[in-house]
Amino acid sequence: MIAKKKKQILVYVYVCGDILHEGHLLQMENGKALGDKLIVGVLTDKAVMEKKEKPVMEFRERLRLVQSLKCVDCVVPQDEYSPLSNLKSMQPDILMESASHIGDFYLEELKREFQGRIIMTPYFPEQSSTAIKNKIKGQKNNEV
């Protein structure tokens, strides 16, 4: 009897990746644990600036850092803040979506259009790149 090959479960996560932190890592590791392959979309500068300030790190650097993580199987550029375009072309089974995006302009469309499962992950503001940047700025201001 020939065993039928099981379909691999693809999981999609997306990050800016500017100042990688434990929150990023946990989301990616949890995504990997839910499937066979983890695809990570790294937001281009243009995509990030749809919602936030220009990243400190160059896109190429952010892409390489994410690529180097052992839980990551594939890294792709994400040209819009919404992952919908990448989801349509890659058709993953699961999207890991941060609770920090609740209320974002694209989330309702995403829920309507994406055929897979959306898993909302907790957001810890103290683990955000913005919080880390603000902490660094605060320390510099006190150093004189």
Short mmCIF file of C-alpha atoms in Angstrom, two decimals:
data_model
loop_
_atom_site.label_atom_id
_atom_site.label_comp_id
_atom_site.label_asym_id
_atom_site.label_seq_id
_atom_site.Cartn_x
_atom_site.Cartn_y
_atom_site.Cartn_z
CA MET A 1 0.00 0.00 0.00
CA ILE A 2 1.37 3.41 -0.98
CA ALA A 3 0.93 6.12 1.63
CA LYS A 4 -0.65 9.31 0.37
CA LYS A 5 1.48 12.38 0.98
CA LYS A 6 -0.02 14.65 3.63
CA LYS A 7 -0.56 18.30 2.65
CA GLN A 8 1.86 20.57 4.46
CA ILE A 9 0.31 23.22 6.68
CA LEU A 10 1.65 26.67 5.81
CA VAL A 11 1.65 29.44 8.40
CA TYR A 12 2.15 33.12 7.54
CA VAL A 13 3.44 35.73 9.98
CA TYR A 14 4.49 39.27 9.12
CA VAL A 15 6.73 41.73 10.89
CA CYS A 16 8.50 45.00 10.36
CA GLY A 17 11.46 43.45 12.17
CA ASP A 18 12.96 46.79 13.09
CA ILE A 19 14.69 45.94 16.37
CA LEU A 20 13.79 42.27 16.68
CA HIS A 21 12.54 41.39 20.15
CA GLU A 22 11.04 38.52 22.11
CA GLY A 23 7.50 39.33 20.93
CA HIS A 24 8.57 38.78 17.31
CA LEU A 25 10.33 35.56 18.22
CA LEU A 26 7.38 34.19 20.20
CA GLN A 27 4.96 34.92 17.36
CA MET A 28 7.23 33.18 14.85
CA GLU A 29 7.94 30.18 17.11
CA ASN A 30 4.23 29.78 17.87
CA GLY A 31 3.46 30.02 14.16
CA LYS A 32 6.02 27.34 13.36
CA ALA A 33 4.53 25.09 16.07
CA LEU A 34 1.12 25.27 14.35
CA GLY A 35 2.29 24.12 10.95
CA ASP A 36 4.93 22.47 8.83
CA LYS A 37 6.35 25.57 7.16
CA LEU A 38 6.61 29.12 8.47
CA ILE A 39 6.58 31.93 5.92
CA VAL A 40 7.46 35.38 7.26
CA GLY A 41 6.57 38.52 5.37
CA VAL A 42 8.97 41.35 6.17
CA LEU A 43 7.40 44.74 5.58
CA THR A 44 9.20 46.95 3.10
CA ASP A 45 9.93 50.54 4.16
CA LYS A 46 6.98 51.70 2.03
CA ALA A 47 4.65 49.23 3.75
CA VAL A 48 5.81 50.21 7.24
CA MET A 49 5.29 53.91 6.49
CA GLU A 50 1.59 53.28 5.72
CA LYS A 51 1.16 53.12 9.51
CA LYS A 52 4.41 54.00 11.31
CA GLU A 53 7.65 55.96 10.99
CA LYS A 54 10.41 54.84 8.63
CA PRO A 55 12.30 51.90 10.17
CA VAL A 56 15.72 52.51 11.69
CA MET A 57 17.20 49.45 9.98
CA GLU A 58 17.36 49.04 6.22
CA PHE A 59 14.93 46.54 4.67
CA ARG A 60 17.78 44.28 3.54
CA GLU A 61 19.12 44.04 7.11
CA ARG A 62 15.69 43.30 8.57
CA LEU A 63 15.10 40.62 5.95
CA ARG A 64 18.45 38.94 6.67
CA LEU A 65 17.91 38.96 10.43
CA VAL A 66 14.51 37.30 10.13
CA GLN A 67 15.92 34.83 7.59
CA SER A 68 18.58 33.76 10.10
CA LEU A 69 16.06 32.52 12.68
CA LYS A 70 15.90 28.72 12.84
CA CYS A 71 12.09 28.64 13.11
CA VAL A 72 11.71 30.49 9.78
CA ASP A 73 11.46 28.44 6.58
CA CYS A 74 10.86 31.21 4.04
CA VAL A 75 11.07 35.01 4.06
CA VAL A 76 9.27 37.21 1.54
CA PRO A 77 8.95 40.98 1.09
CA GLN A 78 5.54 42.38 2.02
CA ASP A 79 4.92 45.53 -0.02
CA GLU A 80 1.73 46.67 1.76
CA TYR A 81 0.95 46.86 5.47
CA SER A 82 -1.99 44.52 4.88
CA PRO A 83 -0.77 40.97 4.21
CA LEU A 84 -3.72 40.25 1.89
CA SER A 85 -1.77 40.38 -1.38
CA ASN A 86 0.84 37.91 -0.10
CA LEU A 87 -1.88 35.69 1.39
CA LYS A 88 -3.68 35.51 -1.95
CA SER A 89 -0.53 34.50 -3.82
CA MET A 90 0.88 32.06 -1.20
CA GLN A 91 -2.39 30.67 0.13
CA PRO A 92 -1.21 29.67 3.61
CA ASP A 93 -3.54 27.72 5.87
CA ILE A 94 -3.02 29.95 8.91
CA LEU A 95 -2.32 33.65 9.45
CA MET A 96 -0.86 34.74 12.78
CA GLU A 97 -2.25 38.25 13.33
CA SER A 98 -1.20 40.49 16.22
CA ALA A 99 -3.93 41.82 18.49
CA SER A 100 -2.17 45.18 18.10
CA HIS A 101 -3.82 45.37 14.67
CA ILE A 102 -7.39 45.23 15.98
CA GLY A 103 -9.12 48.26 14.50
CA ASP A 104 -6.63 48.63 11.63
CA PHE A 105 -8.02 49.72 8.27
CA TYR A 106 -7.44 46.39 6.52
CA LEU A 107 -8.54 43.86 9.15
CA GLU A 108 -12.22 43.58 8.14
CA GLU A 109 -11.28 43.05 4.48
CA LEU A 110 -8.75 40.46 5.57
CA LYS A 111 -11.40 38.55 7.52
CA ARG A 112 -13.70 38.56 4.45
CA GLU A 113 -11.08 37.70 1.82
CA PHE A 114 -8.64 35.28 3.49
CA GLN A 115 -9.78 31.68 3.13
CA GLY A 116 -7.56 30.28 5.89
CA ARG A 117 -7.67 30.44 9.66
CA ILE A 118 -6.74 33.70 11.41
CA ILE A 119 -5.20 33.35 14.85
CA MET A 120 -5.07 36.55 16.86
CA THR A 121 -1.98 36.60 19.05
CA PRO A 122 -1.62 38.65 22.24
CA TYR A 123 0.09 42.01 22.06
CA PHE A 124 2.48 43.09 24.78
CA PRO A 125 3.20 46.83 24.34
CA GLU A 126 6.38 46.61 26.41
CA GLN A 127 7.75 44.19 23.79
CA SER A 128 7.28 46.51 20.84
CA SER A 129 10.02 48.06 18.75
CA THR A 130 8.45 51.45 19.43
CA ALA A 131 8.66 50.91 23.21
CA ILE A 132 12.29 49.85 22.88
CA LYS A 133 13.11 52.93 20.75
CA ASN A 134 11.40 55.20 23.29
CA LYS A 135 13.30 53.59 26.14
CA ILE A 136 16.60 54.17 24.32
CA LYS A 137 15.67 57.80 23.63
CA GLY A 138 14.79 58.29 27.28
CA GLN A 139 18.11 56.87 28.43
CA LYS A 140 20.02 59.11 26.02
CA ASN A 141 18.13 62.16 27.25
CA ASN A 142 19.15 61.39 30.85
CA GLU A 143 22.82 60.84 30.02
CA VAL A 144 24.28 64.37 29.91
#
